[in-house]
Coordinates of C-alpha atoms in Angstrom, one line a residue:
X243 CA -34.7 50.6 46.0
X244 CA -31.9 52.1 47.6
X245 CA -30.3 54.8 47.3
X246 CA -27.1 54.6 45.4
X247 CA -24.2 56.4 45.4
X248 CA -21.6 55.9 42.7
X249 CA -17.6 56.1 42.6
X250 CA -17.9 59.5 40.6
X251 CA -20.7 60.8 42.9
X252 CA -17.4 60.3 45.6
X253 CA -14.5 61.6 43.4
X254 CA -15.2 64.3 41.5
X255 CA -13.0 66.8 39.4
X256 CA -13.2 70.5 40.6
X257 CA -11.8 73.9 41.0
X258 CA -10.6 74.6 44.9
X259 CA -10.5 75.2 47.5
X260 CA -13.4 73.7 49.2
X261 CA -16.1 71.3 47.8
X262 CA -19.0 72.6 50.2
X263 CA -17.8 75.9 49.8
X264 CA -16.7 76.3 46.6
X265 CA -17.9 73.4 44.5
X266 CA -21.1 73.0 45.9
X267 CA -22.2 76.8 45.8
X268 CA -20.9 76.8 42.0
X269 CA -23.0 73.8 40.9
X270 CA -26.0 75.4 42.8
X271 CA -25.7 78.1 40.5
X272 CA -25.8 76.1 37.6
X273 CA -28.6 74.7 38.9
X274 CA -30.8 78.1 39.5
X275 CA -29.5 78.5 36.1
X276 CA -31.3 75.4 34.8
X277 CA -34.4 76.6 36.5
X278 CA -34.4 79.9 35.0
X279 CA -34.2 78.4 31.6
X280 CA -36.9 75.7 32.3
X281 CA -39.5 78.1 33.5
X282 CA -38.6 81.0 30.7
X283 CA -37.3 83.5 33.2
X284 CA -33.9 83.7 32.1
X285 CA -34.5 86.2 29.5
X286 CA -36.3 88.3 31.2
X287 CA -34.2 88.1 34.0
X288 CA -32.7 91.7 35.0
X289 CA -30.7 91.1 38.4
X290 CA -29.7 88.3 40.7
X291 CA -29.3 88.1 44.7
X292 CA -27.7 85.8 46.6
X293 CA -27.7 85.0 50.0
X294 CA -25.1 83.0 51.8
X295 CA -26.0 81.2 55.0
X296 CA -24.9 79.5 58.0
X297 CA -21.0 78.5 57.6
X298 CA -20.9 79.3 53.8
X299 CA -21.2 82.8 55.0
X300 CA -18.9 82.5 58.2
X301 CA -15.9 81.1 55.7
X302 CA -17.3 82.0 52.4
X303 CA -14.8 84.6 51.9
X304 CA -11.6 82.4 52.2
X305 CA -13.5 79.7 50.9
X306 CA -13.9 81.8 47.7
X307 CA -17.5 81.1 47.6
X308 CA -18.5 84.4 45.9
X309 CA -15.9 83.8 43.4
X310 CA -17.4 80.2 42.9
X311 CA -21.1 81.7 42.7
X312 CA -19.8 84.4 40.1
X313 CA -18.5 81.4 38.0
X314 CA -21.9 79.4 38.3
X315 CA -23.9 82.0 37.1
X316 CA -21.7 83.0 34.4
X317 CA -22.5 79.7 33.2
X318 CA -18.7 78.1 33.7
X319 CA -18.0 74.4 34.4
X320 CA -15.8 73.6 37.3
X321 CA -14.7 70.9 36.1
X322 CA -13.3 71.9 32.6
X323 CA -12.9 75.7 32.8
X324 CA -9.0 76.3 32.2
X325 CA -8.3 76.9 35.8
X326 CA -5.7 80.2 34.2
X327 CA -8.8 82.1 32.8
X328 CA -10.8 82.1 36.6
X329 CA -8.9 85.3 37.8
X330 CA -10.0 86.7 34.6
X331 CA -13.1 86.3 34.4
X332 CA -13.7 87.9 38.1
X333 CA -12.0 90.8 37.0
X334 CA -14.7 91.3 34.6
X335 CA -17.2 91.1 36.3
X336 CA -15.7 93.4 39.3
X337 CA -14.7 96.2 36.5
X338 CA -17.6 96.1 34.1
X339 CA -20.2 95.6 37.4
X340 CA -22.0 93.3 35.2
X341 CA -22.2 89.2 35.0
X342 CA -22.9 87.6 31.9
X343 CA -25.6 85.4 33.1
X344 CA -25.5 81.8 31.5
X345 CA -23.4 83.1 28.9
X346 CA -26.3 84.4 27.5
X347 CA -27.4 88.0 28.5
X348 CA -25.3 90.8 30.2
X349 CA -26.9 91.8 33.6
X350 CA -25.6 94.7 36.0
X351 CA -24.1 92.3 39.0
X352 CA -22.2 94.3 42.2
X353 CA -20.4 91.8 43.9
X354 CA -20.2 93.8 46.7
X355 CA -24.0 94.1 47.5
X356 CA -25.5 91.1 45.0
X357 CA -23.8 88.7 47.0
X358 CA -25.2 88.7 50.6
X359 CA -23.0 87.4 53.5
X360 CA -26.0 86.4 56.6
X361 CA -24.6 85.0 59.7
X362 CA -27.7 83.3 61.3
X363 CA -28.0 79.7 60.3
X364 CA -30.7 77.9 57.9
X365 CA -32.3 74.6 59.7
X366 CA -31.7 72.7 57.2
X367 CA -28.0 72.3 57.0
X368 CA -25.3 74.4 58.0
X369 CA -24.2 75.4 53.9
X370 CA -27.4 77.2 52.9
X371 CA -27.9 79.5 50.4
X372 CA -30.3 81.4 48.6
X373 CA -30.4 82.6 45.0
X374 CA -33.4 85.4 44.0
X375 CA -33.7 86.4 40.2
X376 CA -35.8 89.5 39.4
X377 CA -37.0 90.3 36.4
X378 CA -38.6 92.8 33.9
X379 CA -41.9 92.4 34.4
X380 CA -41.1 92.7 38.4
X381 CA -41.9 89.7 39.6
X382 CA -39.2 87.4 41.6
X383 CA -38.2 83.8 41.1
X384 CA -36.0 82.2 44.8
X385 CA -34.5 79.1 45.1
X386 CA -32.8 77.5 48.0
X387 CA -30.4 75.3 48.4
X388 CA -27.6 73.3 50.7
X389 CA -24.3 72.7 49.8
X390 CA -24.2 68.9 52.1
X391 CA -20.4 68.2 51.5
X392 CA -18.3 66.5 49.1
X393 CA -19.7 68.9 46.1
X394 CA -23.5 67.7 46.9
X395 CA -26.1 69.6 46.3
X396 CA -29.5 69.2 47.4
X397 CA -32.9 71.1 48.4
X398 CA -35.1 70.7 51.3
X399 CA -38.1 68.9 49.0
X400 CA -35.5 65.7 49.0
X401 CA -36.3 64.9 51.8
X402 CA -40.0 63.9 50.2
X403 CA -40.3 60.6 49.4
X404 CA -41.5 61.7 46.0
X405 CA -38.3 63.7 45.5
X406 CA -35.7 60.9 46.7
X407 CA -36.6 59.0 43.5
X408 CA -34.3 61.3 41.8
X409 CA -31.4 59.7 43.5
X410 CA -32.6 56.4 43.6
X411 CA -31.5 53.9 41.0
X412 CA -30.8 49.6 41.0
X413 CA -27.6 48.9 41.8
X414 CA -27.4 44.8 42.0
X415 CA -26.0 45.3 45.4
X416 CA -27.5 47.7 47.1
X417 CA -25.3 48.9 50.3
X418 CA -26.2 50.9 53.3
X419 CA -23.6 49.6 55.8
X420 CA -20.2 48.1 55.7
X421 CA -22.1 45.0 57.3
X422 CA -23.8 44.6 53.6
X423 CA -21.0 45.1 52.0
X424 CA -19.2 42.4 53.4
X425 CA -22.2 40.0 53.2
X426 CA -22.1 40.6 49.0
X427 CA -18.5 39.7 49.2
X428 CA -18.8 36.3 50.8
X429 CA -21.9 35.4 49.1
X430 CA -20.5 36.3 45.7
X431 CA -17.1 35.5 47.1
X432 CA -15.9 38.3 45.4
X433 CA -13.7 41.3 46.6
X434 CA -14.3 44.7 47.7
X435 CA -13.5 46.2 44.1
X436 CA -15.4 43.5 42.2
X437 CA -18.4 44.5 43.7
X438 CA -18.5 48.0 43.4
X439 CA -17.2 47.4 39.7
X440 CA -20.6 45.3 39.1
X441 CA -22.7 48.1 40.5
X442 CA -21.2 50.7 38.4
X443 CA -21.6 48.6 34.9
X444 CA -25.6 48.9 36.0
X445 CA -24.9 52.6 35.3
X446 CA -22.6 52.9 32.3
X447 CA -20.3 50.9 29.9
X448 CA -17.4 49.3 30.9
X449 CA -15.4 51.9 28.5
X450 CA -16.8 54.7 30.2
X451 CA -15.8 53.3 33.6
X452 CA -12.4 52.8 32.8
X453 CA -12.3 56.1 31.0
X454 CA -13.4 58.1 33.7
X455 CA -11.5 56.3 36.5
X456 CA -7.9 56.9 34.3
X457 CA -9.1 60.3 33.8
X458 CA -10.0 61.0 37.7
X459 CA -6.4 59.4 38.2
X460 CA -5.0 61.6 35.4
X461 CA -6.5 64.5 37.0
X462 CA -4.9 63.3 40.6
X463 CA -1.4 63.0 39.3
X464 CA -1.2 66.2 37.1
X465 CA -2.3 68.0 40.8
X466 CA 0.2 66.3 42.1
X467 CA 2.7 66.8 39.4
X468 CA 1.6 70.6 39.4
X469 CA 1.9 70.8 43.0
X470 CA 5.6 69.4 43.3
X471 CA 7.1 71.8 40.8
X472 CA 5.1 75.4 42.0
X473 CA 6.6 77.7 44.2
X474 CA 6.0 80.8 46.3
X475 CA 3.3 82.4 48.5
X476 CA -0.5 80.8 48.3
X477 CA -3.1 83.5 48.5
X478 CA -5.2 84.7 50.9
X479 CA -3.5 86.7 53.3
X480 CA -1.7 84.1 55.8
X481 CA 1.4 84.6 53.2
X482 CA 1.4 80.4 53.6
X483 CA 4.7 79.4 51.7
X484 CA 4.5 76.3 48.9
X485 CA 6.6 73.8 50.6
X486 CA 6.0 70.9 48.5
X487 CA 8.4 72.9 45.9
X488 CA 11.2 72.6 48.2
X489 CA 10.8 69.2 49.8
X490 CA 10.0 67.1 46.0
X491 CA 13.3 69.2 45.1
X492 CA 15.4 67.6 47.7
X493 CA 13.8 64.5 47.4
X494 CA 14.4 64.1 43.7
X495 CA 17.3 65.5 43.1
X496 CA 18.7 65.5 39.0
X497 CA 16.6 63.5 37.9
X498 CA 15.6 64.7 34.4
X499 CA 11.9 63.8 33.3
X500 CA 9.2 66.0 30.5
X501 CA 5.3 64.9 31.9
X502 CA 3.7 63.4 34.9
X503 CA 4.3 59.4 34.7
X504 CA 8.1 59.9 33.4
X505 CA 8.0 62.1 36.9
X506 CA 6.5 58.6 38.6
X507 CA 9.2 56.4 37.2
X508 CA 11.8 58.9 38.2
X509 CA 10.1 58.6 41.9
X510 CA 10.1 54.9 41.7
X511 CA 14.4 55.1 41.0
X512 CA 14.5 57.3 44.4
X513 CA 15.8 56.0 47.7
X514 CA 12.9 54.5 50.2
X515 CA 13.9 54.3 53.5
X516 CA 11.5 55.1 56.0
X517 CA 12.1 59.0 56.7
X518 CA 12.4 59.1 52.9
X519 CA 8.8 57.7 52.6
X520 CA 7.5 59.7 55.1
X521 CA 8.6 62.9 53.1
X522 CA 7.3 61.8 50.1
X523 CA 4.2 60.9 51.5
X524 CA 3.8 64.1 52.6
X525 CA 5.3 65.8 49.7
X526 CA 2.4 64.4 47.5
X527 CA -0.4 65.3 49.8
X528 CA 1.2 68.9 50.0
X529 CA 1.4 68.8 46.5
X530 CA -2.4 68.6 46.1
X531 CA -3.5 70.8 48.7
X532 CA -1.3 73.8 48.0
X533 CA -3.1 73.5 44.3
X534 CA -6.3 73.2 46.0
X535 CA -5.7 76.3 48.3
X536 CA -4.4 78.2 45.0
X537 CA -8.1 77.5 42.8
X538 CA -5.8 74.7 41.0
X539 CA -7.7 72.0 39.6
X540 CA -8.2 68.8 41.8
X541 CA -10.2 65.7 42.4
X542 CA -12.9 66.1 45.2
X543 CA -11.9 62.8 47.4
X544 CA -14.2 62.9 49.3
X545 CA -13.7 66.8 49.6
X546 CA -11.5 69.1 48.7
X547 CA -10.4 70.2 51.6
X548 CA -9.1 65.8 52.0
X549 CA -7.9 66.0 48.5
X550 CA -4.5 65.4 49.1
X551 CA -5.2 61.8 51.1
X552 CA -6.3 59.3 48.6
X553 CA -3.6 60.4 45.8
X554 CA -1.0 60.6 48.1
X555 CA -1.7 57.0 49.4
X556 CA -1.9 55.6 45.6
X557 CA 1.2 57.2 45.0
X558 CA 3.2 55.3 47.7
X559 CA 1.5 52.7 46.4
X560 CA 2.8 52.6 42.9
X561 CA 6.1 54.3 43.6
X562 CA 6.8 52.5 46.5
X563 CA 5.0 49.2 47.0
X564 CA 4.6 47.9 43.5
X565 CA 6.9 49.1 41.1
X566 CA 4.5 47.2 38.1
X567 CA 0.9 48.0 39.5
X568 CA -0.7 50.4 36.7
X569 CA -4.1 51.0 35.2
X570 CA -5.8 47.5 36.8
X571 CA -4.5 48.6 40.6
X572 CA -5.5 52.1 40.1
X573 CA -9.0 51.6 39.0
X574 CA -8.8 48.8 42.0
X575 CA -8.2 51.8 44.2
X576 CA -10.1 54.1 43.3
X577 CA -13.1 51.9 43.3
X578 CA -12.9 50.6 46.8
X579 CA -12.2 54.5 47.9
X580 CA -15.3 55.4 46.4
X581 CA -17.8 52.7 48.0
X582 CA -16.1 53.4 51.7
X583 CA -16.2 57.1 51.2
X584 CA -20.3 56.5 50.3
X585 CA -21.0 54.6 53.4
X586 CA -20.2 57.5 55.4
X587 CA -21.8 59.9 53.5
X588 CA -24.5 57.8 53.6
X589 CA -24.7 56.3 57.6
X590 CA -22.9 60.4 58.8
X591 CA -21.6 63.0 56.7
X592 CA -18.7 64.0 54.5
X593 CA -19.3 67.6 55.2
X594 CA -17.0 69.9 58.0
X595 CA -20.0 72.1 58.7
X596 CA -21.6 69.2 59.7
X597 CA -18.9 67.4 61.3
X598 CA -15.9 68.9 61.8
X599 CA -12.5 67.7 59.8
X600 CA -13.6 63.6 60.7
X601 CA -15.7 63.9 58.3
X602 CA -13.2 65.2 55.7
X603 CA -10.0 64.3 56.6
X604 CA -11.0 60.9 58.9
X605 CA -13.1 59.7 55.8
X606 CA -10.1 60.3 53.2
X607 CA -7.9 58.5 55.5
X608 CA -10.4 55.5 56.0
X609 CA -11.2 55.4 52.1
X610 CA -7.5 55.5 51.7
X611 CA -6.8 53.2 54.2
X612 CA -9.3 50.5 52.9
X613 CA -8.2 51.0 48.9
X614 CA -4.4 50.0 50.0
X615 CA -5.1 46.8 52.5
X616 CA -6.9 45.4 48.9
X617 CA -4.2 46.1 46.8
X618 CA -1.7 45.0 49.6
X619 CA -3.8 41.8 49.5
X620 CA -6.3 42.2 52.6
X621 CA -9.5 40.4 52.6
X622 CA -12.6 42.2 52.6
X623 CA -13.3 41.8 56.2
X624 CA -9.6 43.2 56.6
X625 CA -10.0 46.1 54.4
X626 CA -13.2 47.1 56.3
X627 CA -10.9 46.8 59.5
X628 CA -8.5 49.2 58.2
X629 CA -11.1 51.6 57.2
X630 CA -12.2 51.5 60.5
X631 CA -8.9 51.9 62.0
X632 CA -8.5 55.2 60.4
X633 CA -11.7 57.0 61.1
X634 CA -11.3 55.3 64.9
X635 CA -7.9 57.7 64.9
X636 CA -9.3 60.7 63.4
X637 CA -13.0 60.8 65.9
X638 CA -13.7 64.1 67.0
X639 CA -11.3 66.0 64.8
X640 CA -12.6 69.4 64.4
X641 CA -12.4 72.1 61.6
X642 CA -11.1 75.4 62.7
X643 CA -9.3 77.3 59.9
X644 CA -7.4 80.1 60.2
X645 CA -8.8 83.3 58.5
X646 CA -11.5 80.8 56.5
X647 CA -8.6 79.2 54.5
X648 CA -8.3 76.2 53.2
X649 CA -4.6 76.3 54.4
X650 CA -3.8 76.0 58.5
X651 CA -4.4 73.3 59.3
X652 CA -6.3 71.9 56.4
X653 CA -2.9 71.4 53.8
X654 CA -0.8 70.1 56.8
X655 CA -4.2 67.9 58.0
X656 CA -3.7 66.0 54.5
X657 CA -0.2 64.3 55.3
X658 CA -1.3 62.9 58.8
X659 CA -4.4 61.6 57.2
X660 CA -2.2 59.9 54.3
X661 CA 0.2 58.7 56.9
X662 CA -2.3 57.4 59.0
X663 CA -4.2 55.5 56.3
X664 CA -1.2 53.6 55.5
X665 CA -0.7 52.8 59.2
X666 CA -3.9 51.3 59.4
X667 CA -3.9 49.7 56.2
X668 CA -0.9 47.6 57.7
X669 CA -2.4 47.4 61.4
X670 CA -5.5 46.1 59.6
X671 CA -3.1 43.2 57.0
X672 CA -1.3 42.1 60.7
X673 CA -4.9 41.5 62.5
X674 CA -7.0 38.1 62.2
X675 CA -10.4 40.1 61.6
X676 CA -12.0 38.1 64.4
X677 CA -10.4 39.5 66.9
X678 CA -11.5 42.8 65.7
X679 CA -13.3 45.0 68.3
X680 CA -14.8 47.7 66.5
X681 CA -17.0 47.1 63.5
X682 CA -17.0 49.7 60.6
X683 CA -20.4 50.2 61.0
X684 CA -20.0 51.3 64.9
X685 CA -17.5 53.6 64.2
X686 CA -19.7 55.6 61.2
X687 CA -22.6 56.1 63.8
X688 CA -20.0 57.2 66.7
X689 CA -18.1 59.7 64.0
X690 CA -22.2 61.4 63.0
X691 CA -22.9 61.2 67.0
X692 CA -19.7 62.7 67.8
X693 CA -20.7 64.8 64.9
X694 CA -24.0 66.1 66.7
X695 CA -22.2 66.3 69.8
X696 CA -19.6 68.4 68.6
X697 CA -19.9 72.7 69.0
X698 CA -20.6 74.7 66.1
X699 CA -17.7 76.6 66.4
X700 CA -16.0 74.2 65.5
X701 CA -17.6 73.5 62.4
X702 CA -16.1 75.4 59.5
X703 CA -17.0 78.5 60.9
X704 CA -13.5 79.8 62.3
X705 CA -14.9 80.8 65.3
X706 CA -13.0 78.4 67.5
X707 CA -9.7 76.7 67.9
X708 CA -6.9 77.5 66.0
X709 CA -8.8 80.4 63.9
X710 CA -9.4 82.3 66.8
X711 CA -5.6 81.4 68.6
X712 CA -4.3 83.1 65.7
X713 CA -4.9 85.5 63.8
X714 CA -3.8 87.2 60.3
X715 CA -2.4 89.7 62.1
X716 CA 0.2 86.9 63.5
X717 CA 0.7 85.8 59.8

């Protein structure tokens, strides 16, 4: 079998600001909970250390990874905690100098000195860290484990042949490479979207597929929504103003709505020429990632630092291409997203302290890219093109945030990748695919090569680029 990777492994719903920062380290929590429980050592569990790694230490701070650990071990959810109750429930910990462990037992926790920020590197992967319980009997329980990207979590033992079986299942078309892909979809003469729809009913009910894609979207256009009607300073120290505020506000001037899609009818009444669609665009992706930056609630896609790409790109879509597209064109979407975005996690990575921001922002703009040319009508060799057409553009992008933040350039980032997915999405409908140059394949194993290539200071670590050009003290 091989391994599989669904549409909901690819778009997940999360807490910002970063899904190998934040996301990943809170679900490895939960998961050293887990084990806790299933060997009987949460009880007698009396204190827990945790040791941050590689880039998770470098950028944990502004990646709000300790915050994000804090969460995971006081037994929260990412995905359904009410995102007002997070500063909260750090307080509490920071006054009482206690943590809540599991929601079950109160342990003394000091942030300060439980929570271990170590520079030097784990050879695994980059995102490594390290939880250590002890406990009354004085003995000590460590895990390990590596925060890959994308909200992933894995330990070392995967790579045992024994262990991959837990990520194995049998999809009825197995995919590896774009090249696959495309050979189901002429065999089966089906598109994109059909295909990936027929792997994901070998997993779960066609309700709960429709379901969770509406919810996903749901989740996409309240960020959105949130995002366009927010304003001030985001947090963090780079006094970063909200501009999405400002911008949907000259953009949509009087128009009187009371929820989210009476907001996306009002947009679809707005004017479109082209400078107009270029700031709304961006003023949806800047929606997204300013929530993201502030711990809003938002839909890993493929990270969250990308976020803002994929909704953005839908958005034009239904407020701007296709004033009648609803539920059947977003699922659409959102499917064929998913299956380009698991290509390159599968054939490079979707993780910045692996790659740099291609793997982030380049794969949200291909995934975006390749959703639109099949709603737009592209054929399946077309919307592989366009894919490839907007990693080709984003190839050796590197990651190089100011102070740690996922804020300069990341929220920016967002709205180029948008743009360019819809650039290549129309480069790729104008081109016969056999005069195509480039396959998609190709330009997955030149984005991980460039990947390798590429110096680790410019890897989520802010120790190059723009993070070391300027400082806080210039904010």
């Amino acid at each position: 079998m091989e391994e599989c990777i669904s549409v909901f492994d690819m778009l997940k719903i999360g807490v910002g600001p970063s899904s190998s920062h934040t996301l990943g380290p809170w679900r490895a929590a939960e998961r050293f909970l887990a084990e806790l429980t299933e060997r009987n050592i949460l009880e007698k569990t009396i204190r827990v250390k945790v040791d941050l790694y590689g880039s998770l230490s470098l950028t944990g701070t502004g990646h709000a990874t300790d915050l994000a650990i804090m969460l995971g071990l006081s037994g929260q959810d990412p995905e359904y905690i009410p995102v007002q109750n997070i500063a909260g429930i750090i307080k509490n910990i920071e006054d009482k100098k206690e943590i809540n462990l599991g929601s079950k037992q109160h342990i003394p926790f000091y942030f300060l000195q439980d929570i271990v920020f170590n520079k030097n590197f784990l050879p695994f992967h980059a995102n490594g860290l390290t939880f250590t319980a002890f406990t009354s009997d004085e003995k000590e329980y460590q895990s390990t484990f590596y925060s890959i990207g994308g909200g992933f979590v894995v330990k070392e033992e995967r790579i045992n042949a024994k262990k991959k079986t837990e990520i194995k299942c049998a999809f009825p078309y197995p995919i590896n490479l774009a090249e696959e892909l495309l050979q189901y979809c002429i065999s089966e003469n089906k598109k994109i979207s059909e295909i990936v729809y027929e792997n994901e009913k070998s997993m779960r009910s066609e309700e709960i597929i429709h379901h969770e894609l509406m919810r996903i979207w749901i989740t996409m256009l309240e960020c959105m929504h949130i995002g366009c009607h927010s304003e001030g300073i985001l947090p963090g120290g780079l006094n970063v103003r909200r501009r999405a505020f400002d911008m949907h506000q000259n953009l949509i001037g009087l128009a009187n709505y009371s929820n989210p899609q009476e907001w996306l009818e009002c947009i679809r009444k707005t004017e479109v020429k082209f400078r107009q669609i270029l700031k709304w665009v961006s003023c949806f992706a800047l929606a997204v990632n300013e929530v993201n930056a502030s711990l809003g609630r938002v839909v890993t896609a493929p990270t969250n630092g990308s976020a803002g790409v994929i909704p953005a790109v839908l958005m034009y879509y239904l407020c701007i291409e296709n004033h009648n597209a609803g539920e059947k064109e977003i699922k659409q979407f959102l499917m064929v997203a998913g299956e380009i975005g698991s290509i390159f996690k599968k054939g490079a990575t979707i993780s910045a302290a692996m790659g740099g921001c291609q793997a982030e922002i380049g794969v949200s703009s291909a995934m975006a890219a390749a959703a639109l040319c099949e709603l737009m009508g592209g054929t399946p060799e077309q919307v592989l093109m366009a894919a490839e057409i907007a990693m080709e553009h984003h190839l050796g992008l590197t990651c190089d945030p100011i102070g740690g933040l996922v804020q300069i350039p990341c929220i920016e980032r967002n709205t180029m990748g948008a743009i360019k997915a819809i650039n290549a999405a129309e480069l790729a409908l104008e081109t016969d695919p056999k005069n195509a140059k480039v396959p998609l394949d190709k330009v997955v194993n030149t984005m991980w090569q460039t990947a390798k290539d590429m110096n680790n200071k410019y890897k989520e670590t802010s120790e190059g680029g723009l993070a070391i050009a300027v400082n806080l003290a210039d904010c």
